[in-house]
PDB file of C-alpha atoms in Angstrom:
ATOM      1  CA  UNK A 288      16.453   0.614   6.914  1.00 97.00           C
ATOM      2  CA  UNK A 289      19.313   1.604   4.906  1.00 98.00           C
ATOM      3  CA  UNK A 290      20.775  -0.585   2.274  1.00 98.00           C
ATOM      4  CA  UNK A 291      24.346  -0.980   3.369  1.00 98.00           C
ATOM      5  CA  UNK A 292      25.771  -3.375   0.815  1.00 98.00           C
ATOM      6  CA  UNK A 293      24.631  -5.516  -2.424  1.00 98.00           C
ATOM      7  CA  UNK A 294      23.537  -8.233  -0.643  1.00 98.00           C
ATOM      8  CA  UNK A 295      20.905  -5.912   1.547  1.00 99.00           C
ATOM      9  CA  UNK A 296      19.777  -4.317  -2.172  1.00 99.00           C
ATOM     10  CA  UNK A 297      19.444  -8.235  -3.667  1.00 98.00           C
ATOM     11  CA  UNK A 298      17.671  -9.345  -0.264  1.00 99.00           C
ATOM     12  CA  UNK A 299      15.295  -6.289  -0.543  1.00 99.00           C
ATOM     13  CA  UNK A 300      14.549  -6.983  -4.646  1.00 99.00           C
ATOM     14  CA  UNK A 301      14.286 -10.690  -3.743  1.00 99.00           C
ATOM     15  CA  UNK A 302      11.341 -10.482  -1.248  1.00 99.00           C
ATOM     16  CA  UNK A 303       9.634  -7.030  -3.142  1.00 99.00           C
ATOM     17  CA  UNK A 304       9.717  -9.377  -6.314  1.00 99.00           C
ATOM     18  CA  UNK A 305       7.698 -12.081  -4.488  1.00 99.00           C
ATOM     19  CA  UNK A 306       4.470  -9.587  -3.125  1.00 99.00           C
ATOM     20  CA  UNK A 307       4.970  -7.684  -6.254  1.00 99.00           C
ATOM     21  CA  UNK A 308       3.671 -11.096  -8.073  1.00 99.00           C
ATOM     22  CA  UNK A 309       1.549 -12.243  -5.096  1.00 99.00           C
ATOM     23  CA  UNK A 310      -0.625  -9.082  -5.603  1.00 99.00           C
ATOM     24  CA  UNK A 311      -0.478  -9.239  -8.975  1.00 99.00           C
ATOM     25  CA  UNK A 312      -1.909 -13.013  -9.188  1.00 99.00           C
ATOM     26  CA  UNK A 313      -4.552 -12.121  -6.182  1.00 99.00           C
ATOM     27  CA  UNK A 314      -6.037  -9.251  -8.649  1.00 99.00           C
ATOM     28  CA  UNK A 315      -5.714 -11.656 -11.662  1.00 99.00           C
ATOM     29  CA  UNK A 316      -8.497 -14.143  -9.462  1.00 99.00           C
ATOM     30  CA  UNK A 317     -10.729 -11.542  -8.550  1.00 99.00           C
ATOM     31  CA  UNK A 318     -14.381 -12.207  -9.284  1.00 98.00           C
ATOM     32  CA  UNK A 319     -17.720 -12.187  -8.027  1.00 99.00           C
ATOM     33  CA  UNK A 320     -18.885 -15.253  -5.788  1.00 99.00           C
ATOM     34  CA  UNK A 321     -15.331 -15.873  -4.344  1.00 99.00           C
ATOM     35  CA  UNK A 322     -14.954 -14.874  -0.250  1.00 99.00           C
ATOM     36  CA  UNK A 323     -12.278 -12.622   0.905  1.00 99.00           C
ATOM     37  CA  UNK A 324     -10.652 -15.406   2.607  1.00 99.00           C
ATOM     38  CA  UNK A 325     -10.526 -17.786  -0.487  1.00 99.00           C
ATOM     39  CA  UNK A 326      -8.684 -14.469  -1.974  1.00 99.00           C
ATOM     40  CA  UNK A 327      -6.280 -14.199   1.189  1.00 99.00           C
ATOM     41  CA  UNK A 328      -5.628 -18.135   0.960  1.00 99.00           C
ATOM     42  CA  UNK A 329      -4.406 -17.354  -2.863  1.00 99.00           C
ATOM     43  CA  UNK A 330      -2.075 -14.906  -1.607  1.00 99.00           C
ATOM     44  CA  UNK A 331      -0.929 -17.340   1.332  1.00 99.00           C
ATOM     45  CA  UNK A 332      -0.176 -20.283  -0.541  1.00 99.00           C
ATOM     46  CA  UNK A 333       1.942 -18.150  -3.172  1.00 99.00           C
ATOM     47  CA  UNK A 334       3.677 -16.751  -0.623  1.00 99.00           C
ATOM     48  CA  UNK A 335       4.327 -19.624   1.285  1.00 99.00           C
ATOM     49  CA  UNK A 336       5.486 -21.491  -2.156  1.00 99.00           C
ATOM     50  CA  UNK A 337       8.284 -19.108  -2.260  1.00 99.00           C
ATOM     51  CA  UNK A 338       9.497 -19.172   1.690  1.00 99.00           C
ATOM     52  CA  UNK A 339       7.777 -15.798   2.426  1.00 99.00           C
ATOM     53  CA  UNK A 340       6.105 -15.042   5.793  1.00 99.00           C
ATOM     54  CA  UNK A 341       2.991 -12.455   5.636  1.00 99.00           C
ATOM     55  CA  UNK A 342       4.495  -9.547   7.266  1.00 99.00           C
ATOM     56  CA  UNK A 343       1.342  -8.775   9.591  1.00 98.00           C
ATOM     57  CA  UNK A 344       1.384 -11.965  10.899  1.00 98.00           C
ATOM     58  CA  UNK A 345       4.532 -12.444  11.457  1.00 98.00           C
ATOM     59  CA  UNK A 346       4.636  -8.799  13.088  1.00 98.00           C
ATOM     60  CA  UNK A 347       1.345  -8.203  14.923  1.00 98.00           C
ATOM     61  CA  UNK A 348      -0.868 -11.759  15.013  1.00 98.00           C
ATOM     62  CA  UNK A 349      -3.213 -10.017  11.809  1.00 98.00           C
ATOM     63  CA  UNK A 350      -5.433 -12.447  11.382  1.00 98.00           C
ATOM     64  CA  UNK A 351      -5.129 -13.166   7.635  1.00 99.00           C
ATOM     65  CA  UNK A 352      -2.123 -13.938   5.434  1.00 99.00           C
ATOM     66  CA  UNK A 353      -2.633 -10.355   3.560  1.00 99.00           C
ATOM     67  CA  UNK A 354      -4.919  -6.726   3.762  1.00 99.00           C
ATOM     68  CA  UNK A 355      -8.407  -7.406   1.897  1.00 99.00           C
ATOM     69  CA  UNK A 356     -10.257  -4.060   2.124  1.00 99.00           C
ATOM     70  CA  UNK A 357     -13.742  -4.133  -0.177  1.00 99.00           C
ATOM     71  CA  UNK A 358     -15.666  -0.458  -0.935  1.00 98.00           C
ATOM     72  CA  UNK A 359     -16.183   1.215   2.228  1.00 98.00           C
ATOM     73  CA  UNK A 360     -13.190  -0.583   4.053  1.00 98.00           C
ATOM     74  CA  UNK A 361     -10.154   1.581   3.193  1.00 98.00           C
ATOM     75  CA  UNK A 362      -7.305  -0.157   4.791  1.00 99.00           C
ATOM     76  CA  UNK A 363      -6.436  -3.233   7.144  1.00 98.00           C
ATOM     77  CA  UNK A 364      -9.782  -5.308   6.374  1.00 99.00           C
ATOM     78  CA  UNK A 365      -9.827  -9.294   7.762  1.00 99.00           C
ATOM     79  CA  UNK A 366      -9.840 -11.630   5.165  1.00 99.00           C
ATOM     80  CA  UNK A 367     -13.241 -14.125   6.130  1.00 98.00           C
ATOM     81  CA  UNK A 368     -16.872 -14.813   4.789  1.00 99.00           C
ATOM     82  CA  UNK A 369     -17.379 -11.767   2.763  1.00 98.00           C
ATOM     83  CA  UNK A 370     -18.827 -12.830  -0.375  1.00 99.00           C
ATOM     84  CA  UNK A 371     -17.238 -10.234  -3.548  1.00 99.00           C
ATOM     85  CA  UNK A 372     -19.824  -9.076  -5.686  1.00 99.00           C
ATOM     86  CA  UNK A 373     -19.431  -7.829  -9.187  1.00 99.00           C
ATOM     87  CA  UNK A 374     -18.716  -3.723  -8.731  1.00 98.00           C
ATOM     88  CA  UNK A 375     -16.984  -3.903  -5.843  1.00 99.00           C
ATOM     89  CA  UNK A 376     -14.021  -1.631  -5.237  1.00 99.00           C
ATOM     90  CA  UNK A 377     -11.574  -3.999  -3.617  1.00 99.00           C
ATOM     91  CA  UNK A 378      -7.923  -3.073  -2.207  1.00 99.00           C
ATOM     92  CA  UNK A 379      -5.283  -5.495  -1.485  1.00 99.00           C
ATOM     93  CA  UNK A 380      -2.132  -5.363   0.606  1.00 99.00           C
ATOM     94  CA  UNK A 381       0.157  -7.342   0.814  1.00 99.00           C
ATOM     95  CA  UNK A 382       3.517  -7.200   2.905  1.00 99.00           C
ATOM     96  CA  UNK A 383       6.162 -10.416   3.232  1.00 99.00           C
ATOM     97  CA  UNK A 384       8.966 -11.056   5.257  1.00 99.00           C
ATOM     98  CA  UNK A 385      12.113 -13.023   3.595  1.00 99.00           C
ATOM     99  CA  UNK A 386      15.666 -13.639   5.044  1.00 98.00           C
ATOM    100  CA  UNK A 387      15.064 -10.846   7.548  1.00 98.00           C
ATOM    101  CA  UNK A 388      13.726  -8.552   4.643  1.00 99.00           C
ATOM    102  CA  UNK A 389      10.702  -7.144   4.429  1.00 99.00           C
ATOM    103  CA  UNK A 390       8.727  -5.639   1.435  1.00 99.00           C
ATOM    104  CA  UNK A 391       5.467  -3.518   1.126  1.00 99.00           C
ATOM    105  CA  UNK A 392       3.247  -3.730  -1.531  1.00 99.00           C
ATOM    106  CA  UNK A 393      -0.860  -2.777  -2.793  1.00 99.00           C
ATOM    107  CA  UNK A 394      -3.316  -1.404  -5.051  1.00 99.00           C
ATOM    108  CA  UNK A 395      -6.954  -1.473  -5.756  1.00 99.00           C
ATOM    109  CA  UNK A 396      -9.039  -2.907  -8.136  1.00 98.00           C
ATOM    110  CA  UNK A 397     -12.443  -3.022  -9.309  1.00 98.00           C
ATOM    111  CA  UNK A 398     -14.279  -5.939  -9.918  1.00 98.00           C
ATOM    112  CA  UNK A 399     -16.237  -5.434 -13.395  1.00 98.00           C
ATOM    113  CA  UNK A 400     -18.449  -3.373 -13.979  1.00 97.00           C
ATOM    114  CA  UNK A 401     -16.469  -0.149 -12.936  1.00 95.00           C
ATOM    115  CA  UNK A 402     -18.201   2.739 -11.919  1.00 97.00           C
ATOM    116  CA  UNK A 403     -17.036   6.097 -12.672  1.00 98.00           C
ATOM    117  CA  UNK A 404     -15.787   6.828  -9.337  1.00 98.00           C
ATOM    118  CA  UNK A 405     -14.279   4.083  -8.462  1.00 98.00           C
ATOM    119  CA  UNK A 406     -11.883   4.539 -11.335  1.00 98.00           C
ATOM    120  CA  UNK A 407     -11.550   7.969 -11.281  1.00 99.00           C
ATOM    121  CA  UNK A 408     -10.423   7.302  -7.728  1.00 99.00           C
ATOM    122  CA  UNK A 409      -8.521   4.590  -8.287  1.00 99.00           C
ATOM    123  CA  UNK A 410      -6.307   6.230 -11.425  1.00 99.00           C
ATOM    124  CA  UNK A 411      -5.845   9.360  -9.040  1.00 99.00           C
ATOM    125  CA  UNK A 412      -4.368   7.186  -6.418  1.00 99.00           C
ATOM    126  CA  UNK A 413      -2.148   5.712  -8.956  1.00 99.00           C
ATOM    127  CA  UNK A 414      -1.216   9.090 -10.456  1.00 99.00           C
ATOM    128  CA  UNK A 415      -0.491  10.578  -7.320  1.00 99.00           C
ATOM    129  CA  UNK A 416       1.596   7.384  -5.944  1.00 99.00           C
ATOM    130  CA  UNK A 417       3.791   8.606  -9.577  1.00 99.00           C
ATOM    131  CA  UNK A 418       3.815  12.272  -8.647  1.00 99.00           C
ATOM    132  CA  UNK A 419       4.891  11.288  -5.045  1.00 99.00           C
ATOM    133  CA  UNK A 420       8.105   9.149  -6.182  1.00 99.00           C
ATOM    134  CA  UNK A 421       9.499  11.745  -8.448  1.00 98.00           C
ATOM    135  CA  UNK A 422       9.792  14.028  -5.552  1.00 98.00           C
ATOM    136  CA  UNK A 423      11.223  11.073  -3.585  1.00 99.00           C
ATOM    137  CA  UNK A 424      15.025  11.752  -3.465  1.00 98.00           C
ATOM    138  CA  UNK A 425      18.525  12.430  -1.343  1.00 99.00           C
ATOM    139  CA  UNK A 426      18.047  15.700  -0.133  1.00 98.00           C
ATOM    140  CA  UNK A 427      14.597  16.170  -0.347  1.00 99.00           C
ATOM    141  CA  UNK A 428      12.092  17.112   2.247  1.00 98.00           C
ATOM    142  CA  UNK A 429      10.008  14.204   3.390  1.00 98.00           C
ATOM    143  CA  UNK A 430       7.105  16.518   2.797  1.00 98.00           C
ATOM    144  CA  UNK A 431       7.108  16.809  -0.947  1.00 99.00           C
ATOM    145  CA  UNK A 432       5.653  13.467  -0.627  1.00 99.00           C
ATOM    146  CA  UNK A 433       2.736  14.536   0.901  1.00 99.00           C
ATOM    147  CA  UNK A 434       2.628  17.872  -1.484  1.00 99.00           C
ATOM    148  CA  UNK A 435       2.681  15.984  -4.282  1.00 99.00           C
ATOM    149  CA  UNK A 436      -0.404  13.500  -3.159  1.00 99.00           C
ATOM    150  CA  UNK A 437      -2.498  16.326  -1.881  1.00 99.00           C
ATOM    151  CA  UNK A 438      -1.690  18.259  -4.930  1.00 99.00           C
ATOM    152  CA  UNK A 439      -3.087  15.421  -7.156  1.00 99.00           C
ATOM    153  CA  UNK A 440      -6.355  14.652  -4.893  1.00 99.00           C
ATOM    154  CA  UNK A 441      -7.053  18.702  -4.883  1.00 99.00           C
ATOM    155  CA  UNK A 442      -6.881  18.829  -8.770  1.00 98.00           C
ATOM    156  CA  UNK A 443      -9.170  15.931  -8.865  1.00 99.00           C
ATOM    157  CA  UNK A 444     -11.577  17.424  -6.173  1.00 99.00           C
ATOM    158  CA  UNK A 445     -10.478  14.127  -4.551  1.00 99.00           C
ATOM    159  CA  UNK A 446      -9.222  14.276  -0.933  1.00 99.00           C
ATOM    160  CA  UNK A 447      -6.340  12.700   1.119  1.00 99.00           C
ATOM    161  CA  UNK A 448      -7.478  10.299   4.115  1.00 99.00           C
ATOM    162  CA  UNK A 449      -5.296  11.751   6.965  1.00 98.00           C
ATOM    163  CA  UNK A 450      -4.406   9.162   9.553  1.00 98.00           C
ATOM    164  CA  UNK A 451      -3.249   6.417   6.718  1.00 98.00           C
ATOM    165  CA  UNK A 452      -0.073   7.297   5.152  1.00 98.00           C
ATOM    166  CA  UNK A 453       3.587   5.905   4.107  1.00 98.00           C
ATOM    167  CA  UNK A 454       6.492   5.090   6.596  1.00 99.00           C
ATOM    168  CA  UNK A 455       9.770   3.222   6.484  1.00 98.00           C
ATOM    169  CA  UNK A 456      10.362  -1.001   5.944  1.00 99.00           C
ATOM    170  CA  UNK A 457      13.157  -2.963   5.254  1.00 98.00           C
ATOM    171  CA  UNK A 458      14.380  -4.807   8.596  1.00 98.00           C
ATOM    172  CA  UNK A 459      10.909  -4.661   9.999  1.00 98.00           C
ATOM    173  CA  UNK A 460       7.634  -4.143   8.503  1.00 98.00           C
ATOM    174  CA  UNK A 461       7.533  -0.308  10.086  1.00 97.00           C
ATOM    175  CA  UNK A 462      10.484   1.495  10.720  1.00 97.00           C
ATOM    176  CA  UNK A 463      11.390   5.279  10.629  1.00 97.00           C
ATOM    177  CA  UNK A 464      10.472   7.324   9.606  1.00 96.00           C
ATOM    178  CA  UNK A 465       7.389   6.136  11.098  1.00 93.00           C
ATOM    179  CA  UNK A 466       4.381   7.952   9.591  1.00 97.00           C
ATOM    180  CA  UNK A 467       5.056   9.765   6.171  1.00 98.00           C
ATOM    181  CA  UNK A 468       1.921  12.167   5.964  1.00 98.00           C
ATOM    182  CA  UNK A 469      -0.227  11.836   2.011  1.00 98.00           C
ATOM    183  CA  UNK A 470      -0.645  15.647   3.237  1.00 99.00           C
ATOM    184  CA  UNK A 471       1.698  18.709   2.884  1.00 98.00           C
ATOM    185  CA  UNK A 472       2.941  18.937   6.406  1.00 98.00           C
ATOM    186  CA  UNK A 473       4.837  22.415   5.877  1.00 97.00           C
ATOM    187  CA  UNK A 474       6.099  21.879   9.925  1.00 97.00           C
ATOM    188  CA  UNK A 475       7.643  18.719   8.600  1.00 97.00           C
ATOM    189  CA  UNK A 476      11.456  19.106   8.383  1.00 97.00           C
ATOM    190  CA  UNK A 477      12.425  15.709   7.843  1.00 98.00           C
ATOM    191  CA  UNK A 478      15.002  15.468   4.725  1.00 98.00           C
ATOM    192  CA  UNK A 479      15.521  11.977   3.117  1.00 98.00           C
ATOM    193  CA  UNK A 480      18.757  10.160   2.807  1.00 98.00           C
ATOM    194  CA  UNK A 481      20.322   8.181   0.159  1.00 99.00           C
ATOM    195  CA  UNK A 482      19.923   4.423   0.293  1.00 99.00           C
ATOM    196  CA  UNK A 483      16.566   4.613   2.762  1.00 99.00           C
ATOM    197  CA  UNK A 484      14.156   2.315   2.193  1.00 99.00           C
ATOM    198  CA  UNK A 485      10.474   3.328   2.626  1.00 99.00           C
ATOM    199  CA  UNK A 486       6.917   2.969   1.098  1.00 99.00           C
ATOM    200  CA  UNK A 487       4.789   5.715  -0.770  1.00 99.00           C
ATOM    201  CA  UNK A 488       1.151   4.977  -0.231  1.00 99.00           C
ATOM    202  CA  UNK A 489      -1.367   7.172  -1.292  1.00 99.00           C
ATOM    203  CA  UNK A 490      -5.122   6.771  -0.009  1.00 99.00           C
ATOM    204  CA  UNK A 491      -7.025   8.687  -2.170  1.00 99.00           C
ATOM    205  CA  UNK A 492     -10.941   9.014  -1.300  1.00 99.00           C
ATOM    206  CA  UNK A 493     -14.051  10.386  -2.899  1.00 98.00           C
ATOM    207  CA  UNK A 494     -14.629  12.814   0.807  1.00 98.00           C
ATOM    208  CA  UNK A 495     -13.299  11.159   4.052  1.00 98.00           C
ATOM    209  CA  UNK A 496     -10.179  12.651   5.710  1.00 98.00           C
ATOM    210  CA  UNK A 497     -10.357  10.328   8.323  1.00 98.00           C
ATOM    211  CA  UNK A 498     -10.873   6.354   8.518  1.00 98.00           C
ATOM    212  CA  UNK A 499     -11.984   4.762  11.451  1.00 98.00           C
ATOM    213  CA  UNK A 500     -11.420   1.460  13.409  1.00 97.00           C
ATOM    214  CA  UNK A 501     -15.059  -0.973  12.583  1.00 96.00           C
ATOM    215  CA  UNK A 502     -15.169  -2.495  16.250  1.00 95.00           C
ATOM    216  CA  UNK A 503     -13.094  -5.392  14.877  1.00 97.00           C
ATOM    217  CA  UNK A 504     -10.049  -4.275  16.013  1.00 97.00           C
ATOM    218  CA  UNK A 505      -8.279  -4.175  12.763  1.00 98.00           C
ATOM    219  CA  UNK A 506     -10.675  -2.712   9.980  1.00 98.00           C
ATOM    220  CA  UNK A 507     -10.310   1.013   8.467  1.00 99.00           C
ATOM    221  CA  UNK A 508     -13.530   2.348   7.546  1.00 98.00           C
ATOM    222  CA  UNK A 509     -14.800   5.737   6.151  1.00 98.00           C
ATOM    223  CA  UNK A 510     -18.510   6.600   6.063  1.00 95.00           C
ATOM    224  CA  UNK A 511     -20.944   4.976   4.238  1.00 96.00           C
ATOM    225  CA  UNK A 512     -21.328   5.983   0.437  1.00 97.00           C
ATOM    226  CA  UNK A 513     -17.508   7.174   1.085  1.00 98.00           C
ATOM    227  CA  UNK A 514     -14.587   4.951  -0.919  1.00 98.00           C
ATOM    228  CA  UNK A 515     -10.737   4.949  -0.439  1.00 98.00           C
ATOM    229  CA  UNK A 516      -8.339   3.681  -3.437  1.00 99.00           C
ATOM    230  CA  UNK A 517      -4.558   2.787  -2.220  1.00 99.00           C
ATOM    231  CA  UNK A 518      -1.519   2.247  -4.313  1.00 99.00           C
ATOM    232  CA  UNK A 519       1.870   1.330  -2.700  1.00 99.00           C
ATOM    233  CA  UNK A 520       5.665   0.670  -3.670  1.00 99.00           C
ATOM    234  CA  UNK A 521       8.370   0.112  -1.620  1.00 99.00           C
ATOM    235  CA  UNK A 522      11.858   2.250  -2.660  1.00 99.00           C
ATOM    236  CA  UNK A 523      15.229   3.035  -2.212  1.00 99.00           C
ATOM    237  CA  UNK A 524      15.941   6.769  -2.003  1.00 99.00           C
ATOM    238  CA  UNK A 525      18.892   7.353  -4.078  1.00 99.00           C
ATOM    239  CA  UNK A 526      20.079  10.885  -5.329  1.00 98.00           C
ATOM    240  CA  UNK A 527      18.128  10.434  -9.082  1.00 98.00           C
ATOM    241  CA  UNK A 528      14.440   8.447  -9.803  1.00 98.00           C
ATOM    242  CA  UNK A 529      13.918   5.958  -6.381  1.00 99.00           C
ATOM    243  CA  UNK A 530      14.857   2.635  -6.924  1.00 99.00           C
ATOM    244  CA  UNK A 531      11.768   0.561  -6.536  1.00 99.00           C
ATOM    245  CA  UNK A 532      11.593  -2.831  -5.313  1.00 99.00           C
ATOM    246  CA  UNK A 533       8.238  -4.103  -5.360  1.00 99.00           C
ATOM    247  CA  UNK A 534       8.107  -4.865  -9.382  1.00 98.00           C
ATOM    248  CA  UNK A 535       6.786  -8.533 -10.588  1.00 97.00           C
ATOM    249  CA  UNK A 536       9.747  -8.581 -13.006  1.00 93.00           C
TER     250      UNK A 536
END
């Protein structure tokens, strides 16, 4: 998408305001005991308080009102019977649809007590989501992004999980450009534009390159032992700092 006029800017803010605080309350009830669906039904209820539609859903029948993803599972996990225990590494993403506006949204928590790597993962992910957005701008070359995430995980002796990465929203929950790489993709000549909307999500991990699909048909795993953090704004490109929309305030 590209924001055409006030009202598409306003539209965007309006529904990026709404996941921003849905994520934000789901992390605030995180504790051990609770299922992954009670979680998801949290996340439904506030979004269906404020006229929201869950994105995946709405756009390909996910089964779950949001993206639960506990240690192992780096991406797309099924909200069900999985009981959270204390230590668990637990990402949640969450993606609405209002008006005809969609917004992107995620991060990763852990559920006391932290280990080590799980934050060291997790505040990599989150630095590198930071790095990624300052080289987010008119003009640029899509793959900065990517530079700047890969540049973070290196430092870190962190890597980048390959086949996950950003991609464009705004009309639709994916648009173009349709797979932003968390690598440096030198091959990549894609430039950005002013007033494109698109997400930066980094998925930092403590080895894997690669996730796979569990056998469910949705789940993103890496290997056992192996854990993925994910952080994730949606922005407009503009020629200074991206805008970002997916703020609780």
């Amino acid at each position: 998408m590209s924001i055409k006029s006030e009202k598409d800017l306003e539209g965007l803010r309006k529904i990026g305001r709404i996941v921003a605080r849905c994520l934000q309350l789901m992390q605030s009830k995180l504790e051990p005991g609770m299922t992954t669906a009670e979680l998801d039904a949290i996340g439904g209820q506030f979004l269906a308080s404020h006229g929201a539609r869950s994105a995946p859903q709405l756009t390909y029948n996910f089964p779950g009102f949001t993206c639960i993803s506990v240690n192992e599972e780096a991406a797309h996990g099924i909200p069900g019977s999985r009981v959270l225990q204390a230590g668990d590494l637990v990402n949640i993403d969450v993606s609405a649809e209002l008006d005809g506006y969609f917004a992107d949204t995620g991060g990763s928590a852990v559920i006391p007590p932290e280990s080590k790597l799980y934050l060291q993962i997790c505040a990599v992910a989150k630095q590198a989501l930071e790095n990624a957005m300052l080289e987010a701008r008119a003009g640029a070359k899509l793959n900065r992004i990517g530079f700047a995430i890969e540049a973070e995980a290196v430092k870190n002796g962190l890597t980048v999980i390959e086949n996950l990465g950003s991609h464009g929203v705004g009309r639709a929950l994916h648009e173009e450009p349709g797979f932003i790489p968390g690598y440096y993709d030198k091959r990549d000549k894609r430039v950005l534009r002013e007033n494109q909307v698109i997400t930066i999500e980094p998925f930092i991990s403590s080895g894997a390159r690669e996730v796979f699909e569990n056998g469910d048909g949705w789940t993103l795993m890496t290997s056992p032992g192996v854990f993925t953090a994910q952080y994730e704004h949606t922005m407009v490109i503009t020629k200074g700092k991206p805008l970002i929309m997916t703020l609780p305030n």
